[in-house]
mmCIF file of C-alpha atoms in Angstrom:
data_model
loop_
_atom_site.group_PDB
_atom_site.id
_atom_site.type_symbol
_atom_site.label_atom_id
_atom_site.label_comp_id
_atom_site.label_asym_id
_atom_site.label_seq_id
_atom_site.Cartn_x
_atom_site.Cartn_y
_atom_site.Cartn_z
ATOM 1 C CA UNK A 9 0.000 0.000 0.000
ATOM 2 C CA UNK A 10 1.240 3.536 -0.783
ATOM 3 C CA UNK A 11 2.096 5.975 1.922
ATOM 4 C CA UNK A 12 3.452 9.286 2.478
ATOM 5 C CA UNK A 13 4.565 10.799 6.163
ATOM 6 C CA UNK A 14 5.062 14.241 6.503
ATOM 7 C CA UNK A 15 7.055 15.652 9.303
ATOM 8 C CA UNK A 16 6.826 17.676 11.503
ATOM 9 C CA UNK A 17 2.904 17.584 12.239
ATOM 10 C CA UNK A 18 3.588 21.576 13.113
ATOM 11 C CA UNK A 19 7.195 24.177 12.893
ATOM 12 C CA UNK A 20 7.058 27.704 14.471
ATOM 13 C CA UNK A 21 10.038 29.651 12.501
ATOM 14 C CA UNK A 22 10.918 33.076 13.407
ATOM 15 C CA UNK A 23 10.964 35.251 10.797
ATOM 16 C CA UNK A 24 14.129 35.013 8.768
ATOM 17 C CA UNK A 25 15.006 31.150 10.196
ATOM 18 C CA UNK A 26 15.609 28.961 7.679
ATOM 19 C CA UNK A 27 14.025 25.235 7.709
ATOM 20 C CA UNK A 28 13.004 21.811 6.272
ATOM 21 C CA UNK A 29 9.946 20.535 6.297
ATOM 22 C CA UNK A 30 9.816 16.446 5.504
ATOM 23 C CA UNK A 31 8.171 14.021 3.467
ATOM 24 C CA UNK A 32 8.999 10.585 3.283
ATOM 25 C CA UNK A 33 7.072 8.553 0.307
ATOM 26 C CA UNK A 34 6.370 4.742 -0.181
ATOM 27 C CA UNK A 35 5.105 4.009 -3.443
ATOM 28 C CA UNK A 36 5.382 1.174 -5.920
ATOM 29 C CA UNK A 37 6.354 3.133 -9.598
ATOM 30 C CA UNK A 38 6.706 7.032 -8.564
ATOM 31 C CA UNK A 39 4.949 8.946 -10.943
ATOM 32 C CA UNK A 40 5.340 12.674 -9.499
ATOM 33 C CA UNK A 41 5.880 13.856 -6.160
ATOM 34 C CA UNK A 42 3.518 17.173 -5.596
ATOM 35 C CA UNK A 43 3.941 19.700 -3.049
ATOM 36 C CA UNK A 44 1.269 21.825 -2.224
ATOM 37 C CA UNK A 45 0.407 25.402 0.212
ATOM 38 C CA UNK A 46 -3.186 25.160 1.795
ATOM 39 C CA UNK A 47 -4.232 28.167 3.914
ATOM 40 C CA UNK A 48 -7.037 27.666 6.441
ATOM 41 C CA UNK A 49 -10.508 27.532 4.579
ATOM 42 C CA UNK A 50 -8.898 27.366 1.185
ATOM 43 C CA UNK A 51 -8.309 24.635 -1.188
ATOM 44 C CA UNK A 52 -4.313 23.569 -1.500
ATOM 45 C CA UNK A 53 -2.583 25.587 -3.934
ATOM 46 C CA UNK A 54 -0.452 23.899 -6.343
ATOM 47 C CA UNK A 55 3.867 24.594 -5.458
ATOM 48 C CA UNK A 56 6.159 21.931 -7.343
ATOM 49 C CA UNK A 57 6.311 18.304 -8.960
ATOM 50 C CA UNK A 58 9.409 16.441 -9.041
ATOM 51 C CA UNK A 59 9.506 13.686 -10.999
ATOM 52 C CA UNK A 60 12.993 11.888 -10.777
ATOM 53 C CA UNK A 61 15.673 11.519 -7.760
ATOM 54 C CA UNK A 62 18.272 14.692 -7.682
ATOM 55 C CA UNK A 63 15.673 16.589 -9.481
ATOM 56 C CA UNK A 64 15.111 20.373 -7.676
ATOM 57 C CA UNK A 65 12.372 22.569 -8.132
ATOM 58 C CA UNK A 66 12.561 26.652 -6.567
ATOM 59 C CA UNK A 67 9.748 29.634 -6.121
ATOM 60 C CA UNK A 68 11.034 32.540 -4.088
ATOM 61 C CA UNK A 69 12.019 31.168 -0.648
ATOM 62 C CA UNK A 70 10.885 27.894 -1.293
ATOM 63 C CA UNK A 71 13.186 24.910 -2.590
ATOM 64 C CA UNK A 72 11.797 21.478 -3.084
ATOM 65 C CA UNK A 73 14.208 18.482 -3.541
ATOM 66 C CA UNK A 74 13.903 14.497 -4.704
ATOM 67 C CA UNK A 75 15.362 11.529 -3.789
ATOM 68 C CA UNK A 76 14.461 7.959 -3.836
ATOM 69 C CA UNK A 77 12.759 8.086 -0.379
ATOM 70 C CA UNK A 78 12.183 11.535 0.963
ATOM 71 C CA UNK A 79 11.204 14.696 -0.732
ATOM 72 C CA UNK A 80 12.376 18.214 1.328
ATOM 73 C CA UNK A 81 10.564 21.640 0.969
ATOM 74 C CA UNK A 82 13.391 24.040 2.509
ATOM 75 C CA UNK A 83 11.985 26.981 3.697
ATOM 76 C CA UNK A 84 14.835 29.983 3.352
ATOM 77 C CA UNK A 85 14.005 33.419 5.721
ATOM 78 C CA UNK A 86 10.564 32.659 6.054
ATOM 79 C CA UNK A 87 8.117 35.457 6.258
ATOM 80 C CA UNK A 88 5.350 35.601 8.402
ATOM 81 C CA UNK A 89 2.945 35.588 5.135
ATOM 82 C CA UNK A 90 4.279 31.946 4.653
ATOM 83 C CA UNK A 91 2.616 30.531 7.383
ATOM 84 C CA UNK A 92 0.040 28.081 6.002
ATOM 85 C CA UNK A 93 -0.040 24.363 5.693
ATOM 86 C CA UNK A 94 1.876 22.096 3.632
ATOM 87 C CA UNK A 95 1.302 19.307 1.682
ATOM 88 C CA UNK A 96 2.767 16.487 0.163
ATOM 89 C CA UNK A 97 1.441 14.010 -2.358
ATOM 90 C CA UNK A 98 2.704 11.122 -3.963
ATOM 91 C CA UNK A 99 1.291 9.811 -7.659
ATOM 92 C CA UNK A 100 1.952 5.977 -7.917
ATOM 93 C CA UNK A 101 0.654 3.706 -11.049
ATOM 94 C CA UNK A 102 -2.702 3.762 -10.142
ATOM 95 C CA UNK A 103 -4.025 6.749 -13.024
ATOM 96 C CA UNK A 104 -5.029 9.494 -11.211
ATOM 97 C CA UNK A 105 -4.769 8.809 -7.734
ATOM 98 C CA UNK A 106 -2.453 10.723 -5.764
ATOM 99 C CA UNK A 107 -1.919 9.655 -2.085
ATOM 100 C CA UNK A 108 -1.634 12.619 0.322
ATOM 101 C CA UNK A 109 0.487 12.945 3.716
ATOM 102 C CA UNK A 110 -1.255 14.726 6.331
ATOM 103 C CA UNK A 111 0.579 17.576 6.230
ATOM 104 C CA UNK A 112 2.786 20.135 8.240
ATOM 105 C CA UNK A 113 1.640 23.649 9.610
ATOM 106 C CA UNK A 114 3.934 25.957 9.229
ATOM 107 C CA UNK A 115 3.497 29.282 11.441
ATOM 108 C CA UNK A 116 6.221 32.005 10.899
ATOM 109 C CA UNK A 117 6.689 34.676 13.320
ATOM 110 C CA UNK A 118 7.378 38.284 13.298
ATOM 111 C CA UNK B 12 -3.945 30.487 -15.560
ATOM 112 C CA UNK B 13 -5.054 27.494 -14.007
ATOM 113 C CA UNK B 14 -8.874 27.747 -13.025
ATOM 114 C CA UNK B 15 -11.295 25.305 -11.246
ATOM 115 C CA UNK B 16 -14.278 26.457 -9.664
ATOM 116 C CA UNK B 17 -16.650 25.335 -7.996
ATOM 117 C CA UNK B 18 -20.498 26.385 -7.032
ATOM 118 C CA UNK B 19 -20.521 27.788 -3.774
ATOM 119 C CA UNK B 20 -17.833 28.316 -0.890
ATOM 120 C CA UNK B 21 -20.476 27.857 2.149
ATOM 121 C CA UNK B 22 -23.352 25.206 2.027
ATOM 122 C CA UNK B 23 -25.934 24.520 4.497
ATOM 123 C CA UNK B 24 -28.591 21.201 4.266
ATOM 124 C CA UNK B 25 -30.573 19.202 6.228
ATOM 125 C CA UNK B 26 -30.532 15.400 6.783
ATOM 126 C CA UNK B 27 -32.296 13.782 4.170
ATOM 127 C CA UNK B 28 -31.829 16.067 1.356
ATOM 128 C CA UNK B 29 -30.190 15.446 -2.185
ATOM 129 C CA UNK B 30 -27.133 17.862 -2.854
ATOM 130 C CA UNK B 31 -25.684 19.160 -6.045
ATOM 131 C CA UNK B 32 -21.652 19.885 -5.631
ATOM 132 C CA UNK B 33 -21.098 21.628 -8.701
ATOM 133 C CA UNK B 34 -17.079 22.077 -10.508
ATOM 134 C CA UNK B 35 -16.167 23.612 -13.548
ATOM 135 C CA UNK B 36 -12.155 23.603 -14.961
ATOM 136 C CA UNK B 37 -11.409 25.949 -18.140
ATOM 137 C CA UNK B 38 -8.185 24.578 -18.803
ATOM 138 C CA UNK B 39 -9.238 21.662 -21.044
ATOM 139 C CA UNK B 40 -8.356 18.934 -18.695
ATOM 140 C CA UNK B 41 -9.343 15.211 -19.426
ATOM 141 C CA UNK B 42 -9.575 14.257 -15.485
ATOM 142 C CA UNK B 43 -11.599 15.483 -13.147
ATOM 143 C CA UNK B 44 -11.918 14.831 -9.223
ATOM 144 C CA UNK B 45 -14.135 15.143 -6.217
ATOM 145 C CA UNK B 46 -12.175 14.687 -2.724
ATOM 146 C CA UNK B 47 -13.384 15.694 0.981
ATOM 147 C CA UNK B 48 -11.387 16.940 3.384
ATOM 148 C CA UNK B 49 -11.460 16.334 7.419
ATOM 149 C CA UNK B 50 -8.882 17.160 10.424
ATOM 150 C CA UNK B 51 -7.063 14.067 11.621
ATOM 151 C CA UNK B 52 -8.350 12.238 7.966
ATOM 152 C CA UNK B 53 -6.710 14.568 5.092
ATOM 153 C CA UNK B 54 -7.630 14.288 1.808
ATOM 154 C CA UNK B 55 -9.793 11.261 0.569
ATOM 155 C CA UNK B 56 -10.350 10.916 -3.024
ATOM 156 C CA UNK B 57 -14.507 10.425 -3.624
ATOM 157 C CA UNK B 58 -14.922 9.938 -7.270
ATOM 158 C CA UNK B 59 -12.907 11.156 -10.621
ATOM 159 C CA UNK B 60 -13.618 11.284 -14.038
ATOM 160 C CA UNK B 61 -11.038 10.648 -17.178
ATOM 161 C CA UNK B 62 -13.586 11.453 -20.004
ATOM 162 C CA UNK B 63 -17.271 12.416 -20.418
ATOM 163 C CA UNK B 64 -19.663 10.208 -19.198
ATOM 164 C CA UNK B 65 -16.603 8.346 -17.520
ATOM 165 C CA UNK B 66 -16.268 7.765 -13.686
ATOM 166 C CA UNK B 67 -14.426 5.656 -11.318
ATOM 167 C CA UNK B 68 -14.661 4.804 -7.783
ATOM 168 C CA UNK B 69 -11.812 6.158 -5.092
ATOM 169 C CA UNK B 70 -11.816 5.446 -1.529
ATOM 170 C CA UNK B 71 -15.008 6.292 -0.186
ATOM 171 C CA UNK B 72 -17.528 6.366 -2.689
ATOM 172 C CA UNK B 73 -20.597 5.260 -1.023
ATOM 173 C CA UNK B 74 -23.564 7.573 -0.187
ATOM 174 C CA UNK B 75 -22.072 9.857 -3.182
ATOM 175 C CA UNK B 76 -22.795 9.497 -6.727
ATOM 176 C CA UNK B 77 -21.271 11.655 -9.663
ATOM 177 C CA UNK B 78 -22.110 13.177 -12.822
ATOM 178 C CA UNK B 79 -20.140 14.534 -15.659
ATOM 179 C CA UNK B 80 -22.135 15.149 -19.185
ATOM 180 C CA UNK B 81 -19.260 18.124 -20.276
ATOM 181 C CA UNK B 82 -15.912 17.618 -20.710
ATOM 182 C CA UNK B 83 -15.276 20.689 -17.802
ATOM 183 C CA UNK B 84 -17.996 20.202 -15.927
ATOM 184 C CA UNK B 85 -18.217 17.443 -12.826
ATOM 185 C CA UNK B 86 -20.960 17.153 -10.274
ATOM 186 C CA UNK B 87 -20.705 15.444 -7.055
ATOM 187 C CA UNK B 88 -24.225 14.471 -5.436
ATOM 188 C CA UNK B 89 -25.197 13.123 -2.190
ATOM 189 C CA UNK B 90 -28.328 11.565 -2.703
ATOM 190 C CA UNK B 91 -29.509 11.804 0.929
ATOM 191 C CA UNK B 92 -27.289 13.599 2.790
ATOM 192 C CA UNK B 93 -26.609 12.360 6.497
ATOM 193 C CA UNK B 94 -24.439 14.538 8.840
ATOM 194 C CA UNK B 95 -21.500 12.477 8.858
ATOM 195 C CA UNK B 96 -21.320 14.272 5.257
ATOM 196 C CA UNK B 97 -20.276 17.415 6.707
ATOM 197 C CA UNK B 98 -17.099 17.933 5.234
ATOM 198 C CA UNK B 99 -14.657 20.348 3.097
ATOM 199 C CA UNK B 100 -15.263 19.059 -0.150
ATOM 200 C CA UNK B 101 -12.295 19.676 -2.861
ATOM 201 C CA UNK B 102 -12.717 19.133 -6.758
ATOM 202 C CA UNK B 103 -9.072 19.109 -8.743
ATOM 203 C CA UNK B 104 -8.416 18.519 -12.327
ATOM 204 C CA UNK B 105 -5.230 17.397 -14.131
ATOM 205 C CA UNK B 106 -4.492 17.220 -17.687
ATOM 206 C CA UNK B 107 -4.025 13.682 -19.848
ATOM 207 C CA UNK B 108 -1.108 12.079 -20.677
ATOM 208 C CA UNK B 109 2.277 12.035 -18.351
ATOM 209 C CA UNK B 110 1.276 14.480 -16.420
ATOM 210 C CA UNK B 111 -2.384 12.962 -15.417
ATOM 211 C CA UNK B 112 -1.149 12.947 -11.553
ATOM 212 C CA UNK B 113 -1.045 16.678 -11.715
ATOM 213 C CA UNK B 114 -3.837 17.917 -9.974
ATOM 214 C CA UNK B 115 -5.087 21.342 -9.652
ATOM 215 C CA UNK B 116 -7.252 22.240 -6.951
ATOM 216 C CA UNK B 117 -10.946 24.677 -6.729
ATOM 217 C CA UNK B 118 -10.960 26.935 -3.472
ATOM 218 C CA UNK B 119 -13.566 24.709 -1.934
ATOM 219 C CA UNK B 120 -16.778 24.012 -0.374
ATOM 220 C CA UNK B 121 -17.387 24.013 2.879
ATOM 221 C CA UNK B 122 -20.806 21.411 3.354
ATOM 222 C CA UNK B 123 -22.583 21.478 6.821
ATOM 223 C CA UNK B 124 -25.756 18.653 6.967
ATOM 224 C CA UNK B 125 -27.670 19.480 9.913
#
C-alpha cells in the first residue's frame, strides 16, 4: 500500500530562520511527487512536482528536492505571510490517484 | 492560468436532502476529481472522471454518486445527505497524458448537513 509521512505535524520559525519541512514517500512506480500550500478555509494551492531523484524545483524562498525516499521543501528566511499548511502528495501507477500525507503547519513569526 | 471552480464556498442542508456539488475547470483537462477533506483524515479521493460520461470509484464512494455530461464540468451528489457528510469538499483537475497525476485544486466548499 502507498504511503506518504510528513514531518513535523507543526514548525514555528521566526521570521528570517531557515528550515526543512519532511516528506517521506512509499510508493510502488513514482509517478510525481507534488507539493502543495493550503491556507485555512482554502483549497491547497499547487507549489512543485518532481519527478525523478536529484531533481530540484525553486519559487522565491521555497526549494523542493527528490530523492528515492524523501522529498524536502526548505523553507529559506521565512516570512510571516508563509505561514500556512503544507502538503505532500505522492502519484503511484494507479491513473489518477495521488496519495496525500497529512501535512505540516507551518506558522512564521514576526 | 489554471482555473477550477466550484459552485458555492459555504453550504448549508438538512438530513435527508439530495445535494448538487457543482465544478467547472477551463483549462481543457481530461480528469476530473471530487475529494473531501477532514482534520485528523486529510484528503480522501470520492470519485474522478477521465472522459465524459466516464467515472471511477476512489476510496469512499458510497452515499455519493457523480455526474459529468461536459468535458469541464463534474458534479458530485449526495443523494440523501446524512451529517456524517459534513465535510470540506475539494474538486481538482489534471491534464491527460504524463502528467495525469497533476492535480489542480478549486478553493472549496465548505458542506454542513444538519
Amino acid at each position: 500500500e502507498d504511503q506518504v509521512t510528513q514531518s513535523p505535524e507543526a514548525l514555528r520559525l521566526q521570521e528570517g530562520e531557515s528550515s526543512s519541512l519532511n516528506c517521506s514517500y512509499t510508493v510502488s512506480g513514482l509517478r510525481g511527487l507534488f507539493w502543495y500550500r493550503q491556507d485555512p478555509g482554502k483549497g491547497p494551492e499547487f507549489l512543485f512536482t518532481l519527478y525523478s531523484a536529484g531533481e530540484e524545483k525553486e519559487k522565491e524562498r521555497l526549494k523542493a528536492t527528490l530523492t528515492k525516499k524523501e522529498s524536502f521543501l526548505h523553507i529559506t528566511a521565512p516570512k510571516p505571510e508563509d505561514s500556512a499548511t503544507y502538503l505532500c502528495a505522492a502519484g503511484g501507477t494507479s491513473y489518477g490517484k495521488l496519495t496525500f500525507g497529512q501535512g505540516t503547519i507551518l506558522t512564521v513569526h514576526p | 492560468d489554471v482555473k477550477v471552480t466550484q459552485s458555492s464556498r459555504y453550504l448549508v442542508k438538512r438530513t435527508g436532502e439530495k445535494v448538487f456539488l457543482e465544478c467547472v475547470q477551463d483549462m481543457d483537462h481530461e480528469n476530473m476529481f471530487w475529494y473531501r477533506q477532514d482534520p485528523g483524515l486529510g484528503l480522501r479521493l470520492i470519485y474522478f472522471s477521465y472522459d465524459v460520461k466516464m467515472k471511477e470509484k476512489g476510496d469512499i464512494p458510497e452515499g455519493y454518486s457523480v455526474s459529468r455530461e461536459k468535458k469541464e464540468r463534474f458534479s458530485l451528489i449526495l443523494e440523501s445527505a446524512s451529517t456524517n457528510q459534513t465535510s470540506m469538499y475539494l474538486c481538482a483537475s489534471s491534464l491527460g497524458g504524463p502528467k495525469y497525476n497533476e492535480q489542480f485544486f478549486g478553493p472549496g466548499t465548505r458542506l454542513t448537513v444538519l
